[in-house]
PDB file of C-alpha atoms in Angstrom:
ATOM      1  CA  PRO A  10     223.094 123.080  27.286  1.00 92.00           C
ATOM      2  CA  ALA A  11     220.142 122.105  29.450  1.00 93.00           C
ATOM      3  CA  TYR A  12     221.877 122.853  32.749  1.00 95.00           C
ATOM      4  CA  PRO A  13     220.914 125.100  34.391  1.00 93.00           C
ATOM      5  CA  SER A  14     217.545 126.359  33.178  1.00 93.00           C
ATOM      6  CA  ALA A  15     217.843 130.021  32.181  1.00 94.00           C
ATOM      7  CA  ARG A  16     214.079 130.549  32.341  1.00 92.00           C
ATOM      8  CA  ALA A  17     213.799 129.027  35.820  1.00 91.00           C
ATOM      9  CA  PHE A  18     216.750 131.117  37.005  1.00 94.00           C
ATOM     10  CA  ALA A  19     215.194 134.341  35.679  1.00 94.00           C
ATOM     11  CA  LEU A  20     211.786 133.507  37.180  1.00 94.00           C
ATOM     12  CA  ASP A  21     213.368 132.839  40.559  1.00 92.00           C
ATOM     13  CA  VAL A  22     215.265 136.139  40.639  1.00 94.00           C
ATOM     14  CA  TRP A  23     212.288 138.144  39.360  1.00 93.00           C
ATOM     15  CA  SER A  24     209.959 136.602  41.941  1.00 92.00           C
ATOM     16  CA  ARG A  25     212.404 137.464  44.724  1.00 92.00           C
ATOM     17  CA  THR A  26     212.659 141.038  43.423  1.00 93.00           C
ATOM     18  CA  LEU A  27     208.900 141.524  43.095  1.00 93.00           C
ATOM     19  CA  ALA A  28     208.405 140.019  46.547  1.00 89.00           C
ATOM     20  CA  GLU A  29     210.543 142.861  47.934  1.00 90.00           C
ATOM     21  CA  LEU A  30     208.154 145.354  46.317  1.00 88.00           C
ATOM     22  CA  TYR A  31     204.969 143.439  47.177  1.00 87.00           C
ATOM     23  CA  PRO A  32     205.764 141.634  50.464  1.00 85.00           C
ATOM     24  CA  ALA A  33     202.116 140.674  51.011  1.00 76.00           C
ATOM     25  CA  GLU A  34     202.260 138.693  47.765  1.00 82.00           C
ATOM     26  CA  ARG A  35     205.555 136.922  48.532  1.00 82.00           C
ATOM     27  CA  GLU A  36     203.978 133.469  48.884  1.00 75.00           C
ATOM     28  CA  ARG A  37     202.018 133.750  45.640  1.00 80.00           C
ATOM     29  CA  LEU A  38     204.965 135.145  43.682  1.00 86.00           C
ATOM     30  CA  ARG A  39     207.369 132.423  44.818  1.00 85.00           C
ATOM     31  CA  THR A  40     204.810 129.699  44.167  1.00 80.00           C
ATOM     32  CA  ALA A  41     204.014 131.085  40.717  1.00 83.00           C
ATOM     33  CA  ALA A  42     207.708 131.169  39.817  1.00 87.00           C
ATOM     34  CA  ALA A  43     208.212 127.560  40.944  1.00 85.00           C
ATOM     35  CA  ASP A  44     205.098 126.383  39.098  1.00 80.00           C
ATOM     36  CA  SER A  45     206.136 128.180  35.907  1.00 86.00           C
ATOM     37  CA  ALA A  46     209.665 126.809  36.123  1.00 87.00           C
ATOM     38  CA  TRP A  47     208.326 123.259  36.422  1.00 85.00           C
ATOM     39  CA  LEU A  48     206.599 123.721  33.060  1.00 85.00           C
ATOM     40  CA  ARG A  49     210.089 123.584  31.501  1.00 88.00           C
ATOM     41  CA  VAL A  50     210.224 119.947  32.588  1.00 87.00           C
ATOM     42  CA  VAL A  51     206.605 119.238  31.634  1.00 84.00           C
ATOM     43  CA  GLY A  52     207.328 120.689  28.188  1.00 87.00           C
ATOM     44  CA  GLY A  53     210.323 118.378  27.731  1.00 91.00           C
ATOM     45  CA  ALA A  54     212.884 121.201  27.580  1.00 92.00           C
ATOM     46  CA  HIS A  55     214.699 120.479  30.849  1.00 93.00           C
ATOM     47  CA  TYR A  56     215.503 117.840  33.463  1.00 93.00           C
ATOM     48  CA  PRO A  57     214.398 118.329  37.094  1.00 91.00           C
ATOM     49  CA  SER A  58     218.055 118.708  38.101  1.00 92.00           C
ATOM     50  CA  ASP A  59     218.314 121.704  35.750  1.00 92.00           C
ATOM     51  CA  LEU A  60     215.736 123.475  37.899  1.00 88.00           C
ATOM     52  CA  ALA A  61     217.554 122.515  41.076  1.00 89.00           C
ATOM     53  CA  GLY A  62     220.745 124.026  39.660  1.00 92.00           C
ATOM     54  CA  SER A  63     218.884 127.185  38.695  1.00 90.00           C
ATOM     55  CA  GLU A  64     217.465 127.478  42.209  1.00 90.00           C
ATOM     56  CA  ARG A  65     220.924 127.234  43.776  1.00 91.00           C
ATOM     57  CA  LEU A  66     222.327 129.758  41.295  1.00 95.00           C
ATOM     58  CA  ALA A  67     219.454 132.181  41.890  1.00 91.00           C
ATOM     59  CA  GLY A  68     219.993 132.002  45.642  1.00 91.00           C
ATOM     60  CA  ARG A  69     223.658 132.915  45.291  1.00 93.00           C
ATOM     61  CA  VAL A  70     223.013 135.683  42.763  1.00 95.00           C
ATOM     62  CA  TRP A  71     220.254 137.090  44.974  1.00 90.00           C
ATOM     63  CA  ALA A  72     222.619 137.217  47.932  1.00 91.00           C
ATOM     64  CA  ARG A  73     225.116 139.184  45.809  1.00 94.00           C
ATOM     65  CA  LEU A  74     222.389 141.552  44.611  1.00 94.00           C
ATOM     66  CA  LEU A  75     221.391 142.357  48.174  1.00 90.00           C
ATOM     67  CA  GLU A  76     225.027 143.290  48.860  1.00 91.00           C
ATOM     68  CA  SER A  77     224.999 145.753  45.954  1.00 91.00           C
ATOM     69  CA  PRO A  78     224.373 149.412  46.958  1.00 88.00           C
ATOM     70  CA  ALA A  79     223.116 150.141  43.419  1.00 90.00           C
ATOM     71  CA  PHE A  80     220.558 147.333  43.576  1.00 91.00           C
ATOM     72  CA  ARG A  81     219.329 148.344  47.038  1.00 88.00           C
ATOM     73  CA  ALA A  82     219.008 151.942  45.824  1.00 87.00           C
ATOM     74  CA  ALA A  83     216.982 150.752  42.824  1.00 92.00           C
ATOM     75  CA  LEU A  84     214.660 148.820  45.137  1.00 87.00           C
ATOM     76  CA  ASP A  85     214.165 151.892  47.322  1.00 87.00           C
ATOM     77  CA  GLU A  86     213.378 153.971  44.237  1.00 88.00           C
ATOM     78  CA  ALA A  87     210.816 151.389  43.083  1.00 89.00           C
ATOM     79  CA  ARG A  88     209.183 151.302  46.517  1.00 84.00           C
ATOM     80  CA  ALA A  89     208.925 155.086  46.503  1.00 84.00           C
ATOM     81  CA  GLU A  90     207.298 154.992  43.073  1.00 84.00           C
ATOM     82  CA  LEU A  91     204.755 152.415  44.254  1.00 82.00           C
ATOM     83  CA  ARG A  92     203.825 154.581  47.224  1.00 79.00           C
ATOM     84  CA  THR A  93     202.894 157.422  44.875  1.00 72.00           C
ATOM     85  CA  THR A  94     201.354 155.328  42.079  1.00 62.00           C
ATOM     86  CA  PRO A  95     200.115 152.058  43.644  1.00 49.00           C
ATOM     87  CA  MET A  96     199.238 149.340  41.182  1.00 52.00           C
ATOM     88  CA  SER A  97     195.892 147.587  41.682  1.00 45.00           C
ATOM     89  CA  GLU A  98     195.651 143.822  41.426  1.00 43.00           C
ATOM     90  CA  PRO A  99     193.510 142.403  38.576  1.00 41.00           C
ATOM     91  CA  GLY A 100     190.047 141.343  39.618  1.00 40.00           C
ATOM     92  CA  THR A 101     190.021 143.118  42.984  1.00 39.00           C
ATOM     93  CA  LYS A 102     187.910 146.156  42.087  1.00 42.00           C
ATOM     94  CA  ASP A 103     184.985 145.029  44.257  1.00 42.00           C
ATOM     95  CA  ALA A 104     187.038 143.070  46.784  1.00 39.00           C
ATOM     96  CA  PRO A 105     186.802 143.930  50.493  1.00 41.00           C
ATOM     97  CA  ALA A 106     189.729 145.482  52.331  1.00 43.00           C
ATOM     98  CA  THR A 107     191.111 142.038  53.214  1.00 57.00           C
ATOM     99  CA  GLY A 108     191.687 141.273  49.537  1.00 76.00           C
ATOM    100  CA  LEU A 109     189.299 138.328  49.752  1.00 89.00           C
ATOM    101  CA  HIS A 110     186.545 138.050  47.172  1.00 92.00           C
ATOM    102  CA  TYR A 111     184.379 135.089  48.189  1.00 95.00           C
ATOM    103  CA  LEU A 112     185.714 134.270  51.640  1.00 93.00           C
ATOM    104  CA  VAL A 113     184.407 136.544  54.383  1.00 90.00           C
ATOM    105  CA  GLU A 114     186.214 137.511  57.572  1.00 88.00           C
ATOM    106  CA  PRO A 115     186.539 136.460  60.290  1.00 89.00           C
ATOM    107  CA  LEU A 116     187.865 133.080  59.232  1.00 92.00           C
ATOM    108  CA  PRO A 117     188.636 130.717  62.159  1.00 93.00           C
ATOM    109  CA  LEU A 118     191.566 129.192  60.301  1.00 93.00           C
ATOM    110  CA  ASP A 119     193.320 127.915  63.430  1.00 89.00           C
ATOM    111  CA  ALA A 120     190.218 125.846  64.244  1.00 92.00           C
ATOM    112  CA  TRP A 121     189.803 124.592  60.691  1.00 94.00           C
ATOM    113  CA  PHE A 122     193.491 123.856  60.118  1.00 93.00           C
ATOM    114  CA  PRO A 123     194.957 122.206  63.222  1.00 85.00           C
ATOM    115  CA  SER A 124     198.660 122.855  63.709  1.00 87.00           C
ATOM    116  CA  PRO A 125     200.989 120.414  61.926  1.00 92.00           C
ATOM    117  CA  PRO A 126     202.304 117.471  63.980  1.00 93.00           C
ATOM    118  CA  SER A 127     205.392 117.895  66.107  1.00 93.00           C
ATOM    119  CA  GLY A 128     207.780 115.669  68.000  1.00 95.00           C
ATOM    120  CA  ALA A 129     207.337 111.920  67.495  1.00 97.00           C
ATOM    121  CA  ALA A 130     204.336 112.389  65.210  1.00 96.00           C
ATOM    122  CA  ALA A 131     206.392 114.641  62.917  1.00 96.00           C
ATOM    123  CA  ARG A 132     209.224 112.099  62.819  1.00 96.00           C
ATOM    124  CA  ALA A 133     206.740 109.344  61.967  1.00 97.00           C
ATOM    125  CA  GLU A 134     205.434 111.445  59.077  1.00 97.00           C
ATOM    126  CA  LEU A 135     208.933 111.970  57.747  1.00 97.00           C
ATOM    127  CA  ASP A 136     209.398 108.198  57.835  1.00 98.00           C
ATOM    128  CA  ALA A 137     206.121 107.819  55.921  1.00 97.00           C
ATOM    129  CA  VAL A 138     207.473 110.100  53.186  1.00 98.00           C
ATOM    130  CA  ARG A 139     210.732 108.146  53.078  1.00 97.00           C
ATOM    131  CA  ASP A 140     208.777 104.883  52.684  1.00 97.00           C
ATOM    132  CA  ALA A 141     206.516 106.302  49.955  1.00 97.00           C
ATOM    133  CA  VAL A 142     209.509 107.571  47.995  1.00 97.00           C
ATOM    134  CA  ALA A 143     211.585 104.421  48.504  1.00 97.00           C
ATOM    135  CA  THR A 144     208.811 102.129  47.233  1.00 97.00           C
ATOM    136  CA  ARG A 145     207.554 104.210  44.299  1.00 97.00           C
ATOM    137  CA  SER A 146     208.025 102.892  40.785  1.00 96.00           C
ATOM    138  CA  ASP A 147     208.801 104.837  37.623  1.00 95.00           C
ATOM    139  CA  ALA A 148     205.085 104.680  36.835  1.00 96.00           C
ATOM    140  CA  ASP A 149     204.316 106.182  40.270  1.00 96.00           C
ATOM    141  CA  LEU A 150     206.752 108.992  39.560  1.00 95.00           C
ATOM    142  CA  ARG A 151     205.171 109.763  36.182  1.00 96.00           C
ATOM    143  CA  TRP A 152     201.731 109.678  37.807  1.00 97.00           C
ATOM    144  CA  ALA A 153     202.764 112.122  40.562  1.00 96.00           C
ATOM    145  CA  ARG A 154     204.185 114.518  37.991  1.00 95.00           C
ATOM    146  CA  ALA A 155     201.063 114.253  35.848  1.00 95.00           C
ATOM    147  CA  MET A 156     198.890 115.036  38.872  1.00 96.00           C
ATOM    148  CA  ASP A 157     201.023 118.088  39.638  1.00 94.00           C
ATOM    149  CA  ALA A 158     200.670 119.323  36.061  1.00 93.00           C
ATOM    150  CA  ALA A 159     196.873 118.860  36.054  1.00 94.00           C
ATOM    151  CA  ASP A 160     194.706 121.912  35.387  1.00 94.00           C
ATOM    152  CA  VAL A 161     191.571 122.309  37.479  1.00 95.00           C
ATOM    153  CA  ARG A 162     189.482 123.046  34.381  1.00 94.00           C
ATOM    154  CA  ASP A 163     190.487 119.799  32.694  1.00 94.00           C
ATOM    155  CA  VAL A 164     189.854 117.844  35.889  1.00 96.00           C
ATOM    156  CA  ALA A 165     186.438 119.479  36.330  1.00 95.00           C
ATOM    157  CA  ARG A 166     185.473 118.500  32.787  1.00 93.00           C
ATOM    158  CA  ALA A 167     186.644 114.929  33.322  1.00 94.00           C
ATOM    159  CA  LEU A 168     184.566 114.710  36.518  1.00 95.00           C
ATOM    160  CA  GLY A 169     181.468 116.104  34.800  1.00 93.00           C
ATOM    161  CA  LEU A 170     181.515 119.313  36.833  1.00 94.00           C
ATOM    162  CA  LEU A 171     181.648 121.637  33.835  1.00 91.00           C
ATOM    163  CA  PRO A 172     179.247 121.765  30.903  1.00 81.00           C
ATOM    164  CA  PRO A 173     180.687 120.872  27.483  1.00 78.00           C
ATOM    165  CA  GLY A 174     181.945 123.582  25.177  1.00 80.00           C
ATOM    166  CA  PRO A 175     184.029 126.711  25.736  1.00 87.00           C
ATOM    167  CA  MET A 176     184.525 127.996  29.271  1.00 89.00           C
ATOM    168  CA  ALA A 177     181.921 130.616  30.148  1.00 92.00           C
ATOM    169  CA  PRO A 178     183.373 133.941  31.428  1.00 93.00           C
ATOM    170  CA  GLU A 179     181.309 133.605  34.622  1.00 94.00           C
ATOM    171  CA  VAL A 180     182.930 130.263  35.394  1.00 95.00           C
ATOM    172  CA  GLU A 181     186.420 131.512  34.556  1.00 95.00           C
ATOM    173  CA  ASP A 182     185.962 134.476  36.903  1.00 95.00           C
ATOM    174  CA  LEU A 183     184.679 132.146  39.629  1.00 96.00           C
ATOM    175  CA  LEU A 184     187.673 129.807  39.425  1.00 96.00           C
ATOM    176  CA  THR A 185     190.132 132.705  39.294  1.00 95.00           C
ATOM    177  CA  GLY A 186     188.567 134.392  42.322  1.00 95.00           C
ATOM    178  CA  LEU A 187     188.502 131.160  44.314  1.00 97.00           C
ATOM    179  CA  ARG A 188     192.155 130.461  43.592  1.00 96.00           C
ATOM    180  CA  ALA A 189     193.127 133.984  44.640  1.00 95.00           C
ATOM    181  CA  ASP A 190     191.218 133.569  47.921  1.00 96.00           C
ATOM    182  CA  VAL A 191     192.890 130.232  48.610  1.00 96.00           C
ATOM    183  CA  ASP A 192     196.319 131.737  47.912  1.00 95.00           C
ATOM    184  CA  ARG A 193     195.699 134.423  50.534  1.00 94.00           C
ATOM    185  CA  VAL A 194     194.563 131.846  53.069  1.00 95.00           C
ATOM    186  CA  LEU A 195     197.679 129.783  52.362  1.00 95.00           C
ATOM    187  CA  GLN A 196     199.910 132.810  52.780  1.00 92.00           C
ATOM    188  CA  ARG A 197     198.443 133.539  56.190  1.00 92.00           C
ATOM    189  CA  LEU A 198     198.669 129.919  57.343  1.00 94.00           C
ATOM    190  CA  ARG A 199     202.206 129.359  56.137  1.00 92.00           C
ATOM    191  CA  GLU A 200     203.434 132.551  57.774  1.00 90.00           C
ATOM    192  CA  SER A 201     202.019 131.462  61.132  1.00 90.00           C
ATOM    193  CA  HIS A 202     202.942 127.770  60.828  1.00 90.00           C
ATOM    194  CA  PRO A 203     206.206 127.389  58.863  1.00 93.00           C
ATOM    195  CA  ARG A 204     207.023 123.715  58.314  1.00 95.00           C
ATOM    196  CA  PRO A 205     210.210 122.497  56.612  1.00 96.00           C
ATOM    197  CA  ARG A 206     209.688 120.324  53.537  1.00 96.00           C
ATOM    198  CA  PRO A 207     210.645 116.640  53.856  1.00 97.00           C
ATOM    199  CA  ALA A 208     213.733 117.046  51.660  1.00 96.00           C
ATOM    200  CA  THR A 209     214.796 120.044  53.728  1.00 95.00           C
ATOM    201  CA  LEU A 210     215.044 117.790  56.786  1.00 95.00           C
ATOM    202  CA  ASP A 211     216.463 114.835  54.845  1.00 96.00           C
ATOM    203  CA  ALA A 212     218.424 115.789  51.741  1.00 94.00           C
ATOM    204  CA  ALA A 213     218.569 112.102  50.719  1.00 96.00           C
ATOM    205  CA  ILE A 214     214.844 112.151  49.785  1.00 96.00           C
ATOM    206  CA  PRO A 215     214.652 112.269  45.967  1.00 96.00           C
ATOM    207  CA  THR A 216     211.742 114.567  45.143  1.00 96.00           C
ATOM    208  CA  ALA A 217     209.808 114.389  41.877  1.00 95.00           C
ATOM    209  CA  TRP A 218     210.644 118.051  41.235  1.00 91.00           C
ATOM    210  CA  PRO A 219     212.790 120.669  42.985  1.00 91.00           C
ATOM    211  CA  THR A 220     211.642 121.320  46.538  1.00 89.00           C
ATOM    212  CA  PRO A 221     209.590 124.550  46.686  1.00 88.00           C
ATOM    213  CA  ALA A 222     210.870 127.315  48.918  1.00 86.00           C
ATOM    214  CA  THR A 223     207.506 127.646  50.669  1.00 90.00           C
ATOM    215  CA  SER A 224     206.300 126.038  53.897  1.00 94.00           C
ATOM    216  CA  SER A 225     205.122 122.448  53.540  1.00 96.00           C
ATOM    217  CA  TRP A 226     201.889 122.925  55.513  1.00 96.00           C
ATOM    218  CA  PRO A 227     199.210 122.880  54.328  1.00 96.00           C
ATOM    219  CA  SER A 228     199.422 121.444  50.825  1.00 97.00           C
ATOM    220  CA  ALA A 229     198.420 124.138  48.325  1.00 96.00           C
ATOM    221  CA  LYS A 230     197.291 122.105  45.332  1.00 97.00           C
ATOM    222  CA  PRO A 231     194.854 119.801  47.190  1.00 97.00           C
ATOM    223  CA  LEU A 232     193.362 122.820  48.991  1.00 98.00           C
ATOM    224  CA  ALA A 233     192.965 124.904  45.836  1.00 97.00           C
ATOM    225  CA  PHE A 234     191.571 122.021  43.774  1.00 98.00           C
ATOM    226  CA  ALA A 235     189.203 120.904  46.534  1.00 98.00           C
ATOM    227  CA  VAL A 236     187.729 124.376  47.035  1.00 98.00           C
ATOM    228  CA  GLN A 237     187.278 125.028  43.323  1.00 98.00           C
ATOM    229  CA  LEU A 238     185.885 121.585  42.497  1.00 98.00           C
ATOM    230  CA  LEU A 239     183.539 121.495  45.500  1.00 97.00           C
ATOM    231  CA  VAL A 240     182.082 124.886  44.595  1.00 97.00           C
ATOM    232  CA  LEU A 241     181.498 123.648  41.040  1.00 97.00           C
ATOM    233  CA  ALA A 242     179.934 120.495  42.507  1.00 96.00           C
ATOM    234  CA  ALA A 243     177.483 122.663  44.466  1.00 95.00           C
ATOM    235  CA  LEU A 244     176.276 124.005  41.128  1.00 93.00           C
ATOM    236  CA  GLN A 245     175.984 120.476  39.715  1.00 86.00           C
ATOM    237  CA  PRO A 246     173.792 118.523  42.185  1.00 75.00           C
ATOM    238  CA  LYS A 247     173.892 115.382  40.002  1.00 83.00           C
ATOM    239  CA  HIS A 248     177.660 115.023  40.064  1.00 86.00           C
ATOM    240  CA  ASP A 249     179.391 111.803  41.141  1.00 91.00           C
ATOM    241  CA  ALA A 250     180.493 112.701  44.685  1.00 93.00           C
ATOM    242  CA  ALA A 251     182.366 109.434  45.250  1.00 95.00           C
ATOM    243  CA  ARG A 252     184.414 109.933  42.093  1.00 96.00           C
ATOM    244  CA  LEU A 253     185.269 113.494  43.110  1.00 96.00           C
ATOM    245  CA  ASP A 254     186.365 112.382  46.576  1.00 97.00           C
ATOM    246  CA  ALA A 255     188.481 109.601  45.084  1.00 97.00           C
ATOM    247  CA  TRP A 256     190.240 112.009  42.742  1.00 97.00           C
ATOM    248  CA  LEU A 257     191.035 114.446  45.557  1.00 97.00           C
ATOM    249  CA  ALA A 258     192.355 111.585  47.698  1.00 97.00           C
ATOM    250  CA  ALA A 259     194.593 110.521  44.805  1.00 98.00           C
ATOM    251  CA  LEU A 260     195.879 114.078  44.427  1.00 98.00           C
ATOM    252  CA  ALA A 261     196.699 114.172  48.134  1.00 98.00           C
ATOM    253  CA  ARG A 262     198.544 110.849  47.899  1.00 98.00           C
ATOM    254  CA  SER A 263     200.545 112.041  44.892  1.00 98.00           C
ATOM    255  CA  ARG A 264     202.090 114.865  46.935  1.00 97.00           C
ATOM    256  CA  THR A 265     203.582 112.367  49.374  1.00 98.00           C
ATOM    257  CA  VAL A 266     204.710 110.025  46.597  1.00 97.00           C
ATOM    258  CA  ALA A 267     206.463 113.016  45.016  1.00 97.00           C
ATOM    259  CA  GLY A 268     208.309 113.606  48.296  1.00 97.00           C
ATOM    260  CA  VAL A 269     207.266 117.275  48.543  1.00 97.00           C
ATOM    261  CA  HIS A 270     204.623 116.968  51.299  1.00 97.00           C
ATOM    262  CA  TYR A 271     203.820 115.016  54.447  1.00 98.00           C
ATOM    263  CA  PRO A 272     200.495 113.143  54.553  1.00 97.00           C
ATOM    264  CA  SER A 273     199.042 115.585  57.090  1.00 97.00           C
ATOM    265  CA  ASP A 274     199.762 118.543  54.797  1.00 97.00           C
ATOM    266  CA  SER A 275     197.212 117.268  52.304  1.00 97.00           C
ATOM    267  CA  ALA A 276     194.882 115.728  54.887  1.00 97.00           C
ATOM    268  CA  SER A 277     194.480 119.062  56.661  1.00 96.00           C
ATOM    269  CA  ALA A 278     193.803 120.791  53.344  1.00 97.00           C
ATOM    270  CA  LEU A 279     191.066 118.357  52.332  1.00 97.00           C
ATOM    271  CA  ALA A 280     189.496 118.453  55.801  1.00 96.00           C
ATOM    272  CA  ALA A 281     189.279 122.260  55.828  1.00 97.00           C
ATOM    273  CA  ALA A 282     188.148 122.711  52.222  1.00 97.00           C
ATOM    274  CA  PRO A 283     184.414 122.028  52.877  1.00 97.00           C
ATOM    275  CA  ARG A 284     184.400 124.708  55.614  1.00 97.00           C
ATOM    276  CA  LEU A 285     185.870 127.256  53.215  1.00 97.00           C
ATOM    277  CA  VAL A 286     183.382 126.212  50.533  1.00 97.00           C
ATOM    278  CA  ASP A 287     180.496 126.721  52.944  1.00 97.00           C
ATOM    279  CA  VAL A 288     181.679 130.306  53.544  1.00 96.00           C
ATOM    280  CA  VAL A 289     182.023 130.852  49.788  1.00 97.00           C
ATOM    281  CA  LEU A 290     178.493 129.644  49.033  1.00 96.00           C
ATOM    282  CA  ARG A 291     177.037 132.020  51.632  1.00 95.00           C
ATOM    283  CA  SER A 292     179.181 135.018  50.659  1.00 95.00           C
ATOM    284  CA  PRO A 293     177.592 138.154  49.196  1.00 94.00           C
ATOM    285  CA  ALA A 294     179.826 137.933  46.130  1.00 95.00           C
ATOM    286  CA  PHE A 295     178.762 134.374  45.308  1.00 96.00           C
ATOM    287  CA  VAL A 296     175.089 135.150  45.964  1.00 95.00           C
ATOM    288  CA  ARG A 297     175.327 138.016  43.467  1.00 94.00           C
ATOM    289  CA  GLU A 298     177.007 135.846  40.860  1.00 95.00           C
ATOM    290  CA  ARG A 299     174.921 132.714  41.360  1.00 94.00           C
ATOM    291  CA  PRO A 300     172.104 133.658  38.895  1.00 93.00           C
ATOM    292  CA  GLY A 301     174.642 134.078  36.094  1.00 93.00           C
ATOM    293  CA  LEU A 302     176.368 130.819  37.048  1.00 94.00           C
ATOM    294  CA  CYS A 303     173.047 129.003  37.152  1.00 92.00           C
ATOM    295  CA  ARG A 304     172.309 130.119  33.616  1.00 91.00           C
ATOM    296  CA  VAL A 305     175.512 128.333  32.618  1.00 90.00           C
ATOM    297  CA  PHE A 306     174.965 125.200  34.715  1.00 90.00           C
ATOM    298  CA  GLY A 307     171.174 125.040  34.561  1.00 86.00           C
ATOM    299  CA  CYS A 308     170.963 124.858  38.364  1.00 82.00           C
TER     300      CYS A 308
END
């Protein structure tokens, strides 16, 4: 049977377990599990409600596990092992102590990402999500899901930001490092500014996919895509800037149509992205890598 999704259930429980061992990576682990689970729907193997059922089941199983003395003892044993043999994260050999590769501290994130709305403004945004969801068509729903499933490499090619042919290792490393930096920024922001998702406040909102367990603010996908695409654009001075801006605006809109984000979640992400990109372009790591990237892009 399709319900519930076994893979999504396993991913959820594993991400919760690993988050206990690597608390600093909790946000990234939970997001990765949710993104991977959604691929079961993209691949045609499950319905969205299968994932929702798996999420509920995982939550109940996790609560039982935490009540188990044997499980808690196993966690303590694993933590002790990690203290004696710490595992390094891929791609962080030359990273500074903050774990950031391209972004350089101090980052004035509070100035770049204003706090999410509160009070009447927050209620108005929830109404905006309700309206977007209530008026969306089946075609809008398919579009929002397609935007969520988009890969930044495919989008970059479509926008003319990547040269034709196989992906160069230098470019792959750049995109991977940028995404890791953005994930760390998101983790810090969401810990300091937790914001309930629209469907958390109003369970009647039908989301395009199961509501993620992470904070709603800011929107992760628009921020990650904007930073990566804008850095690629800096290496391609002849790119179509208007087309890039239009695509990012469409991505931001799709998050509200899907019912998983408020408009300001994505707006704040797109507004802050150029500031982060400016730091990236001036970072020692990017300056070192730029000659190799320019050989690929001809810049």
